[in-house]
Structures are given as structure tokens and as C-alpha cells.
Coordinates of C-alpha atoms in Angstrom, one line a residue:
Chain E
M499 CA 164.5 212.8 -83.9
T500 CA 162.2 213.1 -86.6
K501 CA 160.8 216.8 -86.7
I502 CA 156.7 217.2 -86.4
H503 CA 156.6 218.5 -89.7
P504 CA 159.9 218.7 -91.8
T505 CA 160.5 220.3 -95.0
I506 CA 161.3 218.2 -98.3
L507 CA 162.8 219.4 -101.6
V508 CA 161.5 217.2 -104.5
V509 CA 163.7 217.2 -107.7
N510 CA 164.3 215.0 -110.6
D511 CA 165.8 214.6 -114.0
D512 CA 163.3 213.4 -116.0
G513 CA 161.4 217.2 -115.9
I514 CA 158.8 218.8 -113.9
T515 CA 155.8 217.1 -115.4
A516 CA 157.3 213.4 -115.4
P517 CA 155.1 210.7 -113.4
G518 CA 158.0 209.6 -111.5
I519 CA 158.4 213.2 -109.4
K520 CA 154.3 213.4 -109.2
C521 CA 154.3 209.6 -107.0
L522 CA 157.6 211.2 -105.1
M523 CA 155.9 214.6 -104.3
E524 CA 152.6 212.6 -103.0
A525 CA 154.7 210.3 -100.9
M526 CA 156.3 212.9 -99.4
Q527 CA 153.5 215.0 -98.6
E528 CA 152.6 212.4 -96.2
L529 CA 155.7 213.1 -94.3
G530 CA 156.1 216.9 -94.6
R531 CA 156.0 220.2 -96.5
V532 CA 156.7 219.6 -100.0
V533 CA 158.7 221.9 -102.0
V534 CA 159.4 221.0 -105.9
V535 CA 162.1 222.3 -107.8
A536 CA 162.8 220.3 -111.0
P537 CA 164.0 220.8 -114.8
D538 CA 161.2 222.3 -117.2
S539 CA 162.5 219.5 -119.7
P540 CA 163.8 216.3 -119.4
Q541 CA 167.9 216.0 -118.5
S542 CA 168.6 212.6 -118.3
G543 CA 172.3 211.7 -118.2
M544 CA 173.3 215.3 -117.3
G545 CA 175.5 214.1 -114.4
H546 CA 176.8 216.6 -112.1
A547 CA 176.7 219.5 -115.0
I548 CA 175.8 222.8 -114.0
T549 CA 174.8 225.7 -116.4
V550 CA 177.8 228.3 -116.3
G551 CA 178.0 229.5 -120.0
K552 CA 174.2 230.7 -120.3
P553 CA 171.9 232.4 -117.9
L554 CA 168.8 230.1 -116.5
R555 CA 165.0 230.9 -116.1
F556 CA 163.7 230.1 -112.7
D557 CA 159.8 230.2 -112.5
K558 CA 157.3 229.7 -109.9
V559 CA 154.7 227.5 -111.6
D560 CA 151.1 226.1 -110.4
I561 CA 150.9 222.4 -111.9
Y562 CA 149.6 220.2 -109.0
E563 CA 147.3 222.1 -106.5
G564 CA 148.5 222.9 -103.2
I565 CA 152.2 222.2 -103.8
E566 CA 154.7 224.8 -103.8
M567 CA 156.8 224.4 -107.2
Y568 CA 159.3 226.0 -109.4
S569 CA 160.7 225.0 -112.8
C570 CA 164.3 225.5 -113.8
S571 CA 165.9 226.1 -117.3
G572 CA 169.1 224.1 -115.8
T573 CA 170.1 220.8 -114.9
P574 CA 169.3 218.8 -112.0
V575 CA 171.9 220.0 -109.9
D576 CA 171.3 223.5 -110.7
C577 CA 167.9 222.8 -109.3
V578 CA 169.3 222.0 -106.2
K579 CA 171.6 225.3 -106.1
L580 CA 168.5 227.4 -106.9
A581 CA 166.3 225.6 -104.3
V582 CA 168.7 226.5 -101.7
N583 CA 169.8 229.6 -102.7
K584 CA 166.4 231.2 -104.1
V585 CA 163.8 229.3 -102.4
F586 CA 165.3 228.6 -99.1
K587 CA 167.6 231.2 -98.8
G588 CA 170.1 229.3 -96.4
R589 CA 167.4 227.8 -94.1
K590 CA 167.9 224.1 -95.9
P591 CA 165.2 221.7 -96.4
D592 CA 165.4 218.6 -93.9
L593 CA 165.6 216.3 -96.5
C594 CA 166.4 216.3 -100.5
V595 CA 164.6 213.6 -102.4
S596 CA 165.4 213.1 -106.0
G597 CA 163.4 211.0 -108.7
I598 CA 161.4 208.8 -108.7
N599 CA 163.9 208.6 -112.0
H600 CA 162.3 206.3 -114.9
G601 CA 165.0 203.9 -115.6
L602 CA 167.5 202.4 -113.2
N603 CA 170.8 204.7 -111.6
N604 CA 172.4 201.5 -110.2
S605 CA 176.0 200.8 -110.5
I606 CA 178.2 203.0 -112.7
N607 CA 175.0 204.6 -113.8
V608 CA 175.2 207.0 -110.5
L609 CA 177.9 209.0 -112.3
Y610 CA 176.1 209.7 -115.6
S611 CA 172.3 210.2 -114.0
G612 CA 171.0 213.6 -113.1
T613 CA 168.6 212.2 -110.6
M614 CA 171.4 210.7 -108.4
S615 CA 173.6 214.1 -109.3
A616 CA 171.1 216.3 -107.6
A617 CA 170.7 214.1 -104.6
V618 CA 174.8 214.3 -104.4
E619 CA 174.5 218.1 -104.6
G620 CA 171.9 217.8 -101.5
A621 CA 174.4 216.1 -99.8
I622 CA 177.3 218.5 -100.3
E623 CA 174.6 221.1 -99.4
S624 CA 174.3 219.1 -96.1
I625 CA 171.1 218.0 -96.7
P626 CA 170.5 214.4 -96.0
S627 CA 169.7 213.3 -99.4
I628 CA 168.4 210.3 -101.5
G629 CA 167.7 209.2 -105.1
F630 CA 165.0 206.9 -106.2
S631 CA 164.8 205.3 -109.4
L632 CA 162.7 202.5 -110.8
D633 CA 163.8 199.7 -113.4
D634 CA 161.3 201.0 -116.2
Y635 CA 162.1 203.7 -118.7
T636 CA 158.8 204.1 -119.9
L637 CA 156.4 206.9 -119.2
Q638 CA 154.1 204.2 -118.2
A639 CA 156.2 203.0 -115.5
D640 CA 154.3 201.9 -112.5
F641 CA 155.8 203.1 -109.3
S642 CA 153.0 201.9 -106.9
H643 CA 154.6 198.8 -105.5
S644 CA 157.9 201.2 -104.9
I645 CA 155.8 203.8 -102.8
K646 CA 156.0 202.4 -99.2
Y647 CA 159.6 201.8 -99.4
V648 CA 159.9 205.6 -100.7
K649 CA 158.4 206.5 -97.3
E650 CA 159.9 204.4 -95.0
I651 CA 163.2 204.7 -96.4
A652 CA 162.6 208.5 -96.6
A653 CA 161.4 208.6 -93.1
Q654 CA 164.3 206.7 -91.5
V655 CA 166.7 209.1 -93.2
L656 CA 164.5 211.9 -91.4
K657 CA 164.7 210.3 -88.0
N658 CA 168.1 209.0 -88.2
G659 CA 170.2 211.2 -90.4
L660 CA 172.8 210.1 -92.5
P661 CA 176.9 210.3 -91.8
A662 CA 178.5 213.6 -93.3
G663 CA 179.2 213.7 -96.6
T664 CA 176.8 210.9 -97.7
L665 CA 173.3 209.9 -99.3
L666 CA 171.5 207.1 -100.4
N667 CA 171.2 205.8 -104.2
V668 CA 168.0 203.7 -103.9
N669 CA 167.0 201.4 -107.1
F670 CA 163.7 199.2 -107.5
P671 CA 163.1 196.6 -109.3
A672 CA 160.4 196.2 -111.9
T673 CA 158.8 193.4 -110.1
P674 CA 155.5 194.1 -107.8
H675 CA 156.9 191.1 -106.1
I676 CA 159.7 192.6 -103.8
K677 CA 161.1 190.7 -101.6
G678 CA 162.7 193.5 -99.2
I679 CA 165.7 195.9 -99.4
K680 CA 169.2 194.8 -99.5
I681 CA 172.1 197.3 -98.3
S682 CA 174.5 197.0 -101.2
R683 CA 177.5 198.4 -102.9
Q684 CA 177.9 199.9 -106.7
A685 CA 178.5 197.4 -108.7
N686 CA 181.8 197.3 -111.0
A687 CA 180.4 197.7 -114.6
K688 CA 180.7 199.7 -117.6
W689 CA 178.9 200.5 -120.9
A690 CA 179.8 199.0 -123.9
E691 CA 179.2 201.5 -126.3
E692 CA 178.0 201.8 -129.7
F693 CA 177.3 204.6 -132.0
D694 CA 174.3 204.2 -134.3
E695 CA 175.6 206.2 -137.6
R696 CA 173.2 207.8 -139.9
M697 CA 173.0 210.1 -142.5
D698 CA 171.2 213.6 -142.5
P699 CA 169.5 214.9 -145.8
H700 CA 172.4 216.6 -146.7
K701 CA 174.8 213.6 -146.7
R702 CA 176.4 214.4 -143.4
P703 CA 176.8 211.6 -140.8
Y704 CA 175.3 211.9 -137.2
Y705 CA 175.4 209.5 -134.4
W706 CA 173.1 207.9 -131.7
L707 CA 175.0 207.0 -128.4
T708 CA 173.5 203.6 -127.5
G709 CA 175.2 201.3 -125.3
V710 CA 175.3 197.3 -123.5
F711 CA 175.4 197.1 -119.7
Q712 CA 178.6 195.2 -118.9
L713 CA 178.7 193.7 -115.6
N714 CA 182.2 192.8 -114.4
D715 CA 181.5 191.7 -111.0
G716 CA 180.2 188.5 -109.5
G717 CA 179.4 189.5 -105.9
E718 CA 176.4 189.2 -104.2
D719 CA 176.8 192.3 -102.3
T720 CA 176.2 194.5 -105.2
D721 CA 173.2 196.6 -106.4
V722 CA 172.9 194.9 -109.6
W723 CA 172.8 191.6 -107.7
A724 CA 170.3 193.0 -105.3
L725 CA 167.9 194.2 -108.3
E726 CA 168.1 190.9 -110.2
N727 CA 166.8 189.1 -107.1
G728 CA 164.0 191.0 -106.7
Y729 CA 165.4 193.2 -103.9
V730 CA 165.4 197.1 -103.3
S731 CA 169.1 198.3 -103.3
V732 CA 170.1 200.9 -101.0
V733 CA 173.4 202.0 -101.5
P734 CA 175.3 204.5 -99.3
V735 CA 176.9 207.1 -101.9
Q736 CA 180.1 209.4 -101.0
F737 CA 181.3 212.6 -103.0
D738 CA 184.7 212.3 -101.7
M739 CA 186.2 210.8 -104.8
T740 CA 189.7 210.5 -103.3
A741 CA 191.0 206.9 -103.8
H742 CA 192.6 206.8 -100.4
H743 CA 193.9 203.1 -100.9
A744 CA 196.3 204.5 -104.0
I745 CA 197.9 207.4 -101.7
P746 CA 200.7 205.2 -100.6
L747 CA 201.2 203.8 -103.9
L748 CA 201.9 207.4 -105.5
H749 CA 204.0 208.2 -102.5
S750 CA 206.5 205.3 -103.6
W751 CA 206.6 206.9 -107.1
T752 CA 209.9 208.9 -107.7
F753 CA 208.9 211.9 -110.0
N754 CA 212.2 213.2 -111.7
V755 CA 211.3 216.9 -111.9
Chain V
M1178 CA 207.2 198.6 -118.8
T1179 CA 206.8 201.9 -120.9
K1180 CA 205.8 200.9 -124.4
I1181 CA 208.0 202.6 -126.9
H1182 CA 205.4 204.2 -128.7
P1183 CA 202.5 204.3 -126.9
T1184 CA 199.3 206.2 -128.4
I1185 CA 197.9 208.7 -126.2
L1186 CA 194.4 210.2 -126.4
V1187 CA 193.9 213.7 -125.4
V1188 CA 190.4 215.0 -124.5
N1189 CA 189.5 218.3 -122.6
D1190 CA 186.2 220.3 -122.0
D1191 CA 187.6 224.0 -123.0
G1192 CA 186.9 222.8 -126.5
I1193 CA 189.4 222.0 -129.1
T1194 CA 191.0 225.5 -129.9
A1195 CA 191.7 226.3 -126.4
P1196 CA 195.2 226.8 -125.7
G1197 CA 195.3 224.6 -122.9
I1198 CA 194.9 221.6 -125.1
K1199 CA 197.4 222.6 -127.4
C1200 CA 200.2 222.7 -124.7
L1201 CA 199.1 219.2 -123.7
M1202 CA 199.3 217.5 -127.0
E1203 CA 202.5 219.3 -127.6
A1204 CA 203.7 217.5 -124.7
M1205 CA 202.4 214.3 -125.1
Q1206 CA 203.9 214.5 -128.8
E1207 CA 207.4 213.9 -127.2
L1208 CA 206.0 210.4 -125.4
G1209 CA 203.9 209.0 -128.4
R1210 CA 201.5 209.1 -130.9
V1211 CA 199.0 211.8 -130.3
V1212 CA 195.1 211.5 -131.0
V1213 CA 192.7 214.2 -130.0
V1214 CA 189.1 213.9 -129.7
A1215 CA 187.5 217.3 -128.0
P1216 CA 184.4 219.1 -128.1
D1217 CA 183.5 221.7 -130.7
S1218 CA 182.7 224.6 -128.0
P1219 CA 183.4 225.3 -124.6
Q1220 CA 182.2 222.5 -122.4
S1221 CA 183.0 223.4 -118.9
G1222 CA 180.9 222.2 -116.3
M1223 CA 179.7 219.5 -117.6
G1224 CA 180.3 217.0 -115.0
H1225 CA 179.9 213.3 -116.2
A1226 CA 177.1 214.2 -118.7
I1227 CA 176.5 212.4 -121.6
T1228 CA 174.4 213.2 -124.7
V1229 CA 171.1 210.9 -124.8
G1230 CA 168.3 213.3 -126.4
K1231 CA 170.1 214.2 -129.4
P1232 CA 172.6 213.1 -131.8
L1233 CA 176.4 213.9 -131.9
R1234 CA 178.2 215.3 -134.9
F1235 CA 182.0 213.8 -134.9
D1236 CA 184.2 215.1 -137.7
K1237 CA 187.9 214.8 -138.5
V1238 CA 189.5 218.2 -138.5
D1239 CA 193.0 219.4 -139.6
I1240 CA 193.6 222.0 -137.1
Y1241 CA 197.3 221.6 -136.0
E1242 CA 199.6 219.9 -138.8
G1243 CA 200.6 216.5 -138.3
I1244 CA 198.1 215.5 -135.5
E1245 CA 195.1 213.1 -135.7
M1246 CA 192.4 215.3 -134.4
Y1247 CA 188.4 214.8 -134.4
S1248 CA 186.1 217.0 -133.0
C1249 CA 182.7 216.3 -131.4
S1250 CA 179.4 218.0 -130.8
G1251 CA 178.7 216.5 -127.5
T1252 CA 180.5 216.4 -123.9
P1253 CA 183.9 215.6 -122.8
V1254 CA 182.7 212.3 -122.0
D1255 CA 181.1 211.7 -125.1
C1256 CA 184.7 212.5 -126.8
V1257 CA 185.9 209.5 -124.7
K1258 CA 183.3 207.1 -125.9
L1259 CA 183.6 208.0 -129.6
A1260 CA 187.5 207.8 -129.3
V1261 CA 187.2 204.4 -127.9
N1262 CA 184.2 203.6 -130.1
K1263 CA 185.0 205.1 -133.4
V1264 CA 188.9 206.0 -133.5
F1265 CA 190.4 203.1 -131.7
K1266 CA 187.7 200.6 -132.4
G1267 CA 188.4 198.5 -129.3
R1268 CA 192.1 198.5 -129.4
K1269 CA 192.6 201.2 -126.7
P1270 CA 195.1 203.9 -126.3
D1271 CA 197.7 203.3 -123.4
L1272 CA 196.9 206.9 -121.9
C1273 CA 194.2 209.1 -121.8
V1274 CA 194.8 212.8 -120.8
S1275 CA 192.5 215.6 -120.4
G1276 CA 192.8 219.5 -120.0
I1277 CA 194.9 221.5 -119.4
N1278 CA 192.1 222.7 -118.3
H1279 CA 191.9 226.6 -118.0
G1280 CA 190.8 227.1 -113.8
L1281 CA 191.7 224.7 -111.2
N1282 CA 189.7 221.1 -110.8
N1283 CA 190.7 220.3 -107.4
S1284 CA 188.4 219.6 -104.3
I1285 CA 185.2 219.3 -104.9
N1286 CA 185.3 220.7 -108.5
V1287 CA 186.2 216.9 -109.2
L1288 CA 182.5 216.7 -109.4
Y1289 CA 181.3 219.6 -111.9
S1290 CA 184.5 219.6 -114.0
G1291 CA 184.1 218.3 -118.0
T1292 CA 187.9 217.7 -117.9
M1293 CA 187.9 215.2 -114.8
S1294 CA 184.6 213.6 -116.1
A1295 CA 186.6 212.7 -119.3
A1296 CA 189.6 211.4 -117.6
V1297 CA 187.0 209.6 -115.3
E1298 CA 185.5 208.0 -118.5
G1299 CA 188.8 206.9 -119.6
A1300 CA 189.5 204.9 -116.4
I1301 CA 186.2 203.5 -116.6
E1302 CA 187.3 202.0 -120.1
S1303 CA 190.4 200.6 -118.4
I1304 CA 192.8 203.5 -119.5
P1305 CA 195.0 204.7 -117.3
S1306 CA 194.0 208.4 -117.6
I1307 CA 194.8 211.8 -116.0
G1308 CA 193.2 215.1 -115.9
F1309 CA 195.1 218.5 -116.1
S1310 CA 194.0 221.7 -114.6
L1311 CA 196.0 225.3 -113.8
D1312 CA 195.2 227.5 -111.9
D1313 CA 194.1 230.5 -114.3
Y1314 CA 190.5 230.6 -116.1
T1315 CA 191.8 233.1 -118.7
L1316 CA 192.5 232.4 -122.3
Q1317 CA 195.7 233.9 -121.8
A1318 CA 197.0 231.5 -119.0
D1319 CA 200.8 230.7 -119.1
F1320 CA 200.9 226.5 -119.1
S1321 CA 204.7 226.8 -119.7
H1322 CA 205.9 226.1 -116.0
S1323 CA 203.6 223.3 -115.9
I1324 CA 204.8 221.2 -118.6
K1325 CA 207.8 219.4 -117.5
Y1326 CA 205.5 218.1 -114.8
V1327 CA 202.8 216.9 -117.2
K1328 CA 205.4 215.2 -119.1
E1329 CA 206.8 213.4 -116.1
I1330 CA 203.4 212.4 -114.5
A1331 CA 202.4 211.0 -118.0
A1332 CA 205.8 209.2 -118.3
Q1333 CA 205.0 207.6 -114.7
V1334 CA 201.4 206.4 -115.7
L1335 CA 202.9 205.2 -118.8
K1336 CA 205.9 203.0 -117.3
N1337 CA 204.0 201.8 -113.7
G1338 CA 200.2 202.0 -114.7
L1339 CA 197.4 203.0 -112.1
P1340 CA 195.5 200.5 -109.7
A1341 CA 192.1 199.2 -111.4
G1342 CA 189.2 201.8 -110.9
T1343 CA 191.7 204.8 -110.4
L1344 CA 193.0 208.3 -112.4
L1345 CA 194.9 211.5 -111.1
N1346 CA 193.6 214.4 -110.7
V1347 CA 196.7 216.8 -111.2
N1348 CA 196.5 220.7 -110.6
F1349 CA 198.9 223.4 -110.8
P1350 CA 199.5 226.7 -109.3
A1351 CA 199.8 229.4 -111.1
T1352 CA 203.3 230.4 -109.9
P1353 CA 206.0 229.9 -112.1
H1354 CA 207.9 229.1 -108.5
I1355 CA 206.2 225.3 -108.3
K1356 CA 208.2 223.6 -105.1
G1357 CA 207.3 220.4 -106.2
I1358 CA 204.5 217.5 -106.3
K1359 CA 202.3 216.7 -103.4
I1360 CA 200.4 213.4 -103.5
S1361 CA 196.9 214.7 -101.7
R1362 CA 193.6 214.1 -101.1
Q1363 CA 190.4 215.8 -102.3
A1364 CA 189.7 219.0 -100.0
N1365 CA 186.1 219.0 -98.2
A1366 CA 184.8 222.3 -99.5
K1367 CA 182.0 223.5 -101.5
W1368 CA 180.6 226.3 -103.5
A1369 CA 178.4 228.9 -101.7
E1370 CA 176.1 229.8 -104.6
E1371 CA 175.1 233.3 -105.3
F1372 CA 172.5 233.7 -108.3
D1373 CA 172.7 237.2 -109.9
E1374 CA 169.6 238.1 -111.4
R1375 CA 168.9 240.4 -114.0
M1376 CA 165.9 241.6 -115.9
D1377 CA 165.6 240.7 -119.6
P1378 CA 164.2 243.5 -122.2
H1379 CA 160.7 241.7 -121.9
K1380 CA 160.7 242.2 -118.3
R1381 CA 161.3 238.6 -117.4
P1382 CA 164.1 237.4 -114.8
Y1383 CA 166.8 235.3 -115.3
Y1384 CA 169.7 234.2 -113.3
W1385 CA 173.6 233.5 -113.6
L1386 CA 175.2 231.2 -111.4
T1387 CA 178.1 232.5 -109.3
G1388 CA 179.8 231.2 -106.2
V1389 CA 182.2 231.5 -103.4
F1390 CA 184.4 228.7 -102.8
Q1391 CA 183.8 227.8 -99.2
L1392 CA 186.9 225.5 -97.9
N1393 CA 186.0 223.1 -94.4
D1394 CA 188.8 221.3 -94.1
G1395 CA 192.1 222.5 -92.4
G1396 CA 194.3 219.4 -93.4
E1397 CA 197.2 220.0 -94.5
D1398 CA 197.3 216.6 -96.9
T1399 CA 194.7 218.2 -99.4
D1400 CA 194.9 219.5 -102.7
V1401 CA 193.5 223.2 -101.5
W1402 CA 196.9 223.0 -99.1
A1403 CA 199.5 221.7 -101.8
L1404 CA 198.3 224.4 -104.4
E1405 CA 198.1 227.4 -101.7
N1406 CA 201.5 226.3 -100.7
G1407 CA 203.2 226.3 -104.1
Y1408 CA 202.8 222.5 -105.0
V1409 CA 201.4 220.5 -107.8
S1410 CA 198.6 218.2 -106.4
V1411 CA 198.1 215.1 -107.4
V1412 CA 195.0 213.1 -106.4
P1413 CA 194.3 209.5 -106.9
V1414 CA 190.5 209.5 -107.9
Q1415 CA 187.9 206.5 -108.2
F1416 CA 184.6 206.1 -109.4
D1417 CA 183.5 203.5 -106.6
M1418 CA 181.2 206.3 -105.2
T1419 CA 180.2 203.1 -102.6
A1420 CA 180.8 205.1 -99.4
H1421 CA 181.6 201.8 -97.9
H1422 CA 182.4 202.8 -94.2
A1423 CA 178.4 203.7 -93.8
I1424 CA 177.2 200.1 -95.0
P1425 CA 177.6 198.6 -91.4
L1426 CA 175.6 201.8 -90.1
L1427 CA 172.5 201.3 -92.6
H1428 CA 172.7 197.2 -91.7
S1429 CA 171.7 198.4 -88.2
W1430 CA 168.2 200.1 -89.3
T1431 CA 165.2 198.2 -89.0
F1432 CA 163.0 199.1 -92.1
N1433 CA 159.4 198.8 -91.3
V1434 CA 158.1 197.6 -94.5

């Protein structure tokens, strides 16, 4: 059953001043007490990185009136670890929401995304966790059509919980004409990289990572299909990366050692 | 069937001058043509991070005689992307090996590890991939007892391939008395964080991330059990993070939106 006034941790990877996190914290204020812990600079593409080789800064900040907020010099996953350890001090929040990301985190992007990795870290901490992302990379992204879904999905997770070891990856199409929610699986896809080579003023080359999304999956049960057809995709995600189905095959191998 | 003279990409996260990658490249030279693409500085804990907000340096270097080597300013995953795109130019290597990592990457560490994420990226590129790690964080780590296992496991993967979408996570105990190989699953565990708070000369606090490994899994089929009992653990890993078992549950939810 939903607690009367749950505590909700809000994180992201676009940084504490991104419009997406403002929308998310405002939506969550209607559901409970909001605490924001977010990176002090954009951390897109940081995946599940943590900061081990250098120390972290972690400061209480006063950006939006009436909201308890902390900024962190580290990664999105660092933010969740600091929230659990320094803010909540062992009294876990009832929900961890990450985003709303400026840009999709469907399919293989779940691995590269700091937004999703923060939600994964929430789940590792046994906090019911959800990552939200919108198909619009720009700072001008219009999150308004996604808000009612954000609130409803968060409310359902607060009410029902999630199975141990799982979290939700929720992606929104950019269209204002959303058809509904599709429970989906991660589409099989990859990025075909192209490195844009340039020359610096000292005649040394440098490279920008760019790429083209390559879908290798014709299924109509994927997050890619849902989004292309105007639905919100909701994928249950797990952090047990064991390929359990491959264990019998490996048992059949003979190691000559 | 094993190619007569396969091409083997060697990557890591401890950096191109780490002793672990030298051991790995030497072992792989007995199996085929070795190409090394590794970070120019330590990248431990970088997970599946990629470099999107700044450009990359990527240079051919001459560190060990007779080995084609490239150093990259980015993350372990960047290294694999650059290798595929700039070195192999679409003609994929026959094997991608990552490590040997100074320190274990078993259990939940698979998510935080740059070593394992490089191997995951190899698998995303449809290259048979293996990550190797040793239970010794020091630069003086003794990899000698693991070498015959590294060669045999790599040879088996070259011979048999791996199922689509999977790779291997191989961890070695520090003991010289290795009992054999155990095919295992990722143990359920987490890090209980503790942030070591210090004061800088300007009286501003900063924090070092530290933690204690917390095992929540009594299974004798896990990588933690195998390592504690003197075995090499071999876990098949997949990058489909969908919690397929949770899909029916989510279908049973009613979204009021």
C-alpha cells in the first residue's frame, strides 16, 4: 500500500539545472517529499561509472524554493550513493526516479545512459526505481505531455513495489499524441560508430564520437517499436547480467587445463 | 573451427602501461595477431561510460616491440569503438579480450568495471569477448598462475564461439593453488558505501568513495563461491538487461491514464 507521504529521491544525468529534472521534481512533489541529488554538470553517457580516483564535492544548494537539493561533482551513480549514505543515512527513500532525460534511453542505450544507471543503482540499493527519458535531446524539450504518465507510473510503483532486482526504464515519444503505455522488452540494436576526425591548431588529430542507431530487431514487443508507434515504452530492467541460458552450453565445454 | 592465425583485440581499464595488459597481450601472442587499444590513463570504475562531451585523442604508440598498439584518452568502451572503427575499419577481430584487471570484477562489480564494459562493448559489436580479472589490486599482482587458464579459455572461445549477445566474465583467485574452472552465475551482492569526509585547506569538505562488499547470496553456484573456494569463476554475461520474468506482472497493472 502507498505510504501517505512517501520520500522520493530525484536524480538525473543532464545536471541539476536541466529542465528535465525540474519537470520531474515538480511532478513528484504531488506524490510526496522530494529530495534532489544531481550532478553539478552534464554527465550524459557516463553509464554506471563511479568516481574512484579522485574525491567528490557534495553541497546543499538552494535552486528551487522549498525543495531539498544537493549537487555533486561526480557521476549519476555517485549521486545515488551519496544520497543513500549522506542524506538518507540508511533510512532509504520510498522511490528513486531519474530524469527526465533529454533524449531516449531505450534499447542498447540503457547501458550507456547515466540516467538509467542512476536508477539501476537505486534498485541495487533495494529502492523501487524508475528512469524516465524523452525523445528530444534539446534543452527546449517539451515534457508537458509526458507528465501525467510520469505521475501515474510513479504512483503505481509506490503502490505495488517492484520485484527484487528490477527497475523500470520508461521512454516517451516526442509526439503530444501519446497512444498509451506498452510494456516492452529492450530492442536488439547497436550504434554504428563514426569518428569525426579534426585537426587541432598544433596539427594533431582529435576525434568526436558520433554514430548511427542500428536496429537489428523486427519485434513488435520492443521499446523501439512502441516509441515509433506513439506509445510510452515501459521496460522492466534487471542488474543480474548473467546469461543464465548459456550456462548449460559452457558446462559442455572441456577445458584442457 | 579456430582460424589458423586469428586477430585478437586486447583492451583494459587500468591503462596501457599496466602489468595486467602486458601479461594478457603476451598470452594472446601465442594464439594469434595481437592489436592493443587501451586507455592512456587508469579508467577503473568507468563502467560503460563513453566520451560524448569532449573529443578524443587516439595515437599509435610503440611500447612493446613488435606489437601494434594504440593509446586513447577516453574510456575502455571508447577504446573498443575506436578499435572497431579506426583500426579494424569494419573487418572485426576474431576475439576481444579485456584485462587482466588488477582486482576482481565478479558479482555486482560487472556493472562498475571498465574492464568488463569493454568486453560487453566487444560483444555488442558481435565480437566473441572475454573479460579477465585477478583478485589483487596492486601493481605487483602476480598473474603467472592465471596465464594457462587465460590461454585455454581464449582458445575455447576462438574454437567454439559464444552465443549471440553473450560474453564471458572470468575471475581468478589470488592463490597459486587454483583448483580448476567453475561455470558460475553473478552472485547477488552490493557495496555498502562509506564516504570518507575530509577538509581541504580552504575549509571546504570533500569525500572519498569507499565501501564494504556485502554478499546477499548463499548459493554455491555463484562467482563469489567459486573464488572463495579456489576456483576460476567463468560467468556468461548478456547485455539484454530486460527483466523478462517481470513482463507478465507489469501487464497485470492497470494504468489510470
